[in-house]
Amino acid sequence: MSPRIVLTGPMCVGKSTVGQLLAGRLGVGFRDTDDDIVAAEGRAISDIFVEDGEPAFRALEKEAVRQALAGHDGVLALGGGAILDPDTRALLAAERVVYLSMDVEEAVRRTGLGAARPLLAVNPRKQWRELMEARRHLYEETATAVVPTDGRTPEEVTEAVLDALELKEA
């Protein structure tokens, strides 16, 4: 069992929204590893970061991704930092991965860069740029296709993903 599509990209890029639309168009289920972590831990990701620290969260995330890759055959959305783990990147090598990209101005427009984003708590614009500088090459390295989301509706991004992967709807 393996996902039809795995979505990666930075926080707020629309992985969950686009993932649900893709799942509907393909007639498959949708799963988000961040939701899996919240359900298993019974608390918000921001609380896990604050109470246990980022390394503890990353360990939970690594296991959630491993389980989802092995046990889900629909559309799977990964948390923004999941690609930081080398073992996770190795697992993604066998998958159809779409990196949903956006620039910092789009991130600001969509979110205001702040609320409930523990890695962006101080000087969010600068921190978002630094996160992307550190992660962009990892997103690109693991991606089968890159789909820009800037200035596009979720429906337009969904269509672009289907086109990029040459997938037909259910």
mmCIF file of C-alpha atoms in Angstrom:
data_model
loop_
_atom_site.group_PDB
_atom_site.id
_atom_site.type_symbol
_atom_site.label_atom_id
_atom_site.label_comp_id
_atom_site.label_asym_id
_atom_site.label_seq_id
_atom_site.Cartn_x
_atom_site.Cartn_y
_atom_site.Cartn_z
ATOM 1 C CA MET A 1 0.000 0.000 0.000
ATOM 2 C CA SER A 2 1.282 3.407 -0.925
ATOM 3 C CA PRO A 3 -0.276 6.885 -1.287
ATOM 4 C CA ARG A 4 -1.432 8.001 -4.736
ATOM 5 C CA ILE A 5 0.050 11.449 -4.028
ATOM 6 C CA VAL A 6 2.162 12.865 -1.199
ATOM 7 C CA LEU A 7 2.029 16.641 -0.743
ATOM 8 C CA THR A 8 4.936 18.542 0.771
ATOM 9 C CA GLY A 9 5.696 22.218 1.174
ATOM 10 C CA PRO A 10 5.880 24.972 3.755
ATOM 11 C CA MET A 11 3.265 25.694 6.393
ATOM 12 C CA CYS A 12 0.190 27.500 5.081
ATOM 13 C CA VAL A 13 0.803 26.543 1.443
ATOM 14 C CA GLY A 14 -2.521 24.692 1.288
ATOM 15 C CA LYS A 15 -1.490 21.035 1.527
ATOM 16 C CA SER A 16 -4.619 20.068 3.488
ATOM 17 C CA THR A 17 -7.019 22.073 1.336
ATOM 18 C CA VAL A 18 -5.534 20.893 -1.955
ATOM 19 C CA GLY A 19 -5.126 17.374 -0.593
ATOM 20 C CA GLN A 20 -8.831 17.128 0.223
ATOM 21 C CA LEU A 21 -9.740 18.446 -3.236
ATOM 22 C CA LEU A 22 -7.364 15.967 -4.900
ATOM 23 C CA ALA A 23 -8.759 13.084 -2.856
ATOM 24 C CA GLY A 24 -12.280 14.023 -3.909
ATOM 25 C CA ARG A 25 -11.317 14.288 -7.582
ATOM 26 C CA LEU A 26 -9.481 10.951 -7.492
ATOM 27 C CA GLY A 27 -12.103 9.144 -5.404
ATOM 28 C CA VAL A 28 -9.652 8.248 -2.620
ATOM 29 C CA GLY A 29 -9.177 9.115 1.049
ATOM 30 C CA PHE A 30 -7.221 12.045 2.464
ATOM 31 C CA ARG A 31 -4.826 11.945 5.402
ATOM 32 C CA ASP A 32 -2.677 14.636 7.041
ATOM 33 C CA THR A 33 0.197 13.567 9.291
ATOM 34 C CA ASP A 34 -0.207 16.708 11.431
ATOM 35 C CA ASP A 35 -3.794 15.608 12.154
ATOM 36 C CA ASP A 36 -2.493 12.116 13.000
ATOM 37 C CA ILE A 37 -0.065 13.601 15.543
ATOM 38 C CA VAL A 38 -2.726 15.825 17.135
ATOM 39 C CA ALA A 39 -5.109 12.858 17.410
ATOM 40 C CA ALA A 40 -2.462 10.551 18.896
ATOM 41 C CA GLU A 41 -1.144 13.127 21.371
ATOM 42 C CA GLY A 42 -4.444 14.753 22.266
ATOM 43 C CA ARG A 43 -2.983 18.251 21.997
ATOM 44 C CA ALA A 44 -2.085 20.880 19.439
ATOM 45 C CA ILE A 45 1.235 20.810 17.622
ATOM 46 C CA SER A 46 2.097 24.216 19.066
ATOM 47 C CA ASP A 47 1.597 22.731 22.566
ATOM 48 C CA ILE A 48 3.909 19.810 21.748
ATOM 49 C CA PHE A 49 6.586 22.284 20.615
ATOM 50 C CA VAL A 50 6.239 24.392 23.765
ATOM 51 C CA GLU A 51 5.927 21.542 26.270
ATOM 52 C CA ASP A 52 8.273 18.932 24.780
ATOM 53 C CA GLY A 53 10.459 20.834 22.299
ATOM 54 C CA GLU A 54 11.030 20.551 18.587
ATOM 55 C CA PRO A 55 13.151 17.347 18.725
ATOM 56 C CA ALA A 56 10.308 15.488 20.469
ATOM 57 C CA PHE A 57 7.830 16.763 17.896
ATOM 58 C CA ARG A 58 10.112 15.729 15.014
ATOM 59 C CA ALA A 59 10.335 12.195 16.439
ATOM 60 C CA LEU A 60 6.533 11.996 16.567
ATOM 61 C CA GLU A 61 6.352 13.397 13.040
ATOM 62 C CA LYS A 62 8.864 10.893 11.666
ATOM 63 C CA GLU A 63 6.828 7.981 13.032
ATOM 64 C CA ALA A 64 3.527 9.466 11.832
ATOM 65 C CA VAL A 65 4.925 9.829 8.306
ATOM 66 C CA ARG A 66 6.345 6.289 8.329
ATOM 67 C CA GLN A 67 2.993 4.841 9.388
ATOM 68 C CA ALA A 68 1.023 6.931 6.896
ATOM 69 C CA LEU A 69 3.295 6.020 3.978
ATOM 70 C CA ALA A 70 2.902 2.333 4.841
ATOM 71 C CA GLY A 71 -0.812 2.407 5.579
ATOM 72 C CA HIS A 72 -2.561 4.952 3.350
ATOM 73 C CA ASP A 73 -3.380 4.603 -0.330
ATOM 74 C CA GLY A 74 -5.030 7.994 -0.961
ATOM 75 C CA VAL A 75 -3.684 11.534 -0.838
ATOM 76 C CA LEU A 76 -1.262 12.263 2.013
ATOM 77 C CA ALA A 77 -0.215 15.703 3.268
ATOM 78 C CA LEU A 78 2.985 15.995 5.300
ATOM 79 C CA GLY A 79 3.842 18.659 7.846
ATOM 80 C CA GLY A 80 6.132 21.413 6.610
ATOM 81 C CA GLY A 81 9.224 20.081 8.393
ATOM 82 C CA ALA A 82 8.765 16.366 7.702
ATOM 83 C CA ILE A 83 11.349 16.467 4.897
ATOM 84 C CA LEU A 84 14.073 17.491 7.369
ATOM 85 C CA ASP A 85 14.513 13.863 8.424
ATOM 86 C CA PRO A 86 16.871 11.860 6.156
ATOM 87 C CA ASP A 87 14.983 8.592 6.781
ATOM 88 C CA THR A 88 11.729 10.263 5.757
ATOM 89 C CA ARG A 89 13.358 11.627 2.593
ATOM 90 C CA ALA A 90 14.593 8.099 1.788
ATOM 91 C CA LEU A 91 11.040 6.744 2.166
ATOM 92 C CA LEU A 92 9.712 9.510 -0.086
ATOM 93 C CA ALA A 93 12.054 8.441 -2.894
ATOM 94 C CA ALA A 94 9.615 5.657 -3.788
ATOM 95 C CA GLU A 95 6.554 7.946 -3.748
ATOM 96 C CA ARG A 96 4.818 10.372 -6.111
ATOM 97 C CA VAL A 97 5.616 13.609 -4.251
ATOM 98 C CA VAL A 98 4.335 17.064 -5.163
ATOM 99 C CA TYR A 99 6.036 20.086 -3.617
ATOM 100 C CA LEU A 100 3.534 22.935 -3.328
ATOM 101 C CA SER A 101 5.622 26.106 -3.378
ATOM 102 C CA MET A 102 4.960 29.749 -2.530
ATOM 103 C CA ASP A 103 7.022 32.865 -1.941
ATOM 104 C CA VAL A 104 7.169 34.884 1.259
ATOM 105 C CA GLU A 105 4.771 37.561 -0.004
ATOM 106 C CA GLU A 106 2.138 34.907 -0.683
ATOM 107 C CA ALA A 107 2.744 33.443 2.799
ATOM 108 C CA VAL A 108 2.203 36.874 4.365
ATOM 109 C CA ARG A 109 -0.949 37.437 2.318
ATOM 110 C CA ARG A 110 -2.425 34.076 3.308
ATOM 111 C CA THR A 111 -1.583 33.972 6.974
ATOM 112 C CA GLY A 112 -0.102 37.164 8.275
ATOM 113 C CA LEU A 113 2.671 34.768 9.360
ATOM 114 C CA GLY A 114 2.027 34.159 12.971
ATOM 115 C CA ALA A 115 -0.872 32.608 14.800
ATOM 116 C CA ALA A 116 -0.195 29.132 16.162
ATOM 117 C CA ARG A 117 3.041 28.743 14.161
ATOM 118 C CA PRO A 118 5.704 28.014 16.781
ATOM 119 C CA LEU A 119 8.631 28.346 14.375
ATOM 120 C CA LEU A 120 7.494 31.823 13.330
ATOM 121 C CA ALA A 121 6.826 33.383 16.717
ATOM 122 C CA VAL A 122 9.465 36.140 16.496
ATOM 123 C CA ASN A 123 10.080 38.163 13.295
ATOM 124 C CA PRO A 124 7.951 35.825 11.198
ATOM 125 C CA ARG A 125 8.906 37.186 7.755
ATOM 126 C CA LYS A 126 12.640 36.717 8.435
ATOM 127 C CA GLN A 127 12.097 33.307 10.026
ATOM 128 C CA TRP A 128 9.918 32.125 7.122
ATOM 129 C CA ARG A 129 12.656 33.124 4.666
ATOM 130 C CA GLU A 130 15.286 31.307 6.742
ATOM 131 C CA LEU A 131 13.115 28.183 7.015
ATOM 132 C CA MET A 132 12.618 28.165 3.255
ATOM 133 C CA GLU A 133 16.334 28.698 2.576
ATOM 134 C CA ALA A 134 17.051 25.668 4.744
ATOM 135 C CA ARG A 135 14.247 23.505 3.342
ATOM 136 C CA ARG A 136 13.668 24.450 -0.313
ATOM 137 C CA HIS A 137 16.371 22.145 -1.667
ATOM 138 C CA LEU A 138 14.943 19.262 0.394
ATOM 139 C CA TYR A 139 11.440 19.859 -0.951
ATOM 140 C CA GLU A 140 12.830 19.985 -4.489
ATOM 141 C CA GLU A 141 15.077 16.934 -3.985
ATOM 142 C CA THR A 142 12.150 14.749 -2.876
ATOM 143 C CA ALA A 143 9.628 16.081 -5.405
ATOM 144 C CA THR A 144 8.342 14.307 -8.482
ATOM 145 C CA ALA A 145 6.726 17.631 -9.455
ATOM 146 C CA VAL A 146 6.766 21.236 -8.186
ATOM 147 C CA VAL A 147 3.506 23.178 -8.352
ATOM 148 C CA PRO A 148 3.582 26.904 -7.519
ATOM 149 C CA THR A 149 0.550 28.087 -5.560
ATOM 150 C CA ASP A 150 1.150 31.852 -5.716
ATOM 151 C CA GLY A 151 -1.954 33.692 -6.908
ATOM 152 C CA ARG A 152 -3.856 30.453 -7.582
ATOM 153 C CA THR A 153 -7.066 29.190 -6.052
ATOM 154 C CA PRO A 154 -7.054 25.751 -4.393
ATOM 155 C CA GLU A 155 -9.018 24.448 -7.388
ATOM 156 C CA GLU A 156 -6.379 25.785 -9.803
ATOM 157 C CA VAL A 157 -3.599 24.210 -7.750
ATOM 158 C CA THR A 158 -5.499 20.908 -7.681
ATOM 159 C CA GLU A 159 -5.814 20.969 -11.465
ATOM 160 C CA ALA A 160 -2.102 21.803 -11.812
ATOM 161 C CA VAL A 161 -1.159 18.828 -9.584
ATOM 162 C CA LEU A 162 -3.305 16.446 -11.625
ATOM 163 C CA ASP A 163 -1.755 17.799 -14.837
ATOM 164 C CA ALA A 164 1.802 17.633 -13.471
ATOM 165 C CA LEU A 165 1.362 13.983 -12.506
ATOM 166 C CA GLU A 166 -0.755 13.179 -15.566
ATOM 167 C CA LEU A 167 -3.477 11.716 -13.360
ATOM 168 C CA LYS A 168 -7.073 11.220 -14.395
ATOM 169 C CA GLU A 169 -10.021 11.780 -12.112
ATOM 170 C CA ALA A 170 -12.086 8.929 -10.731
#
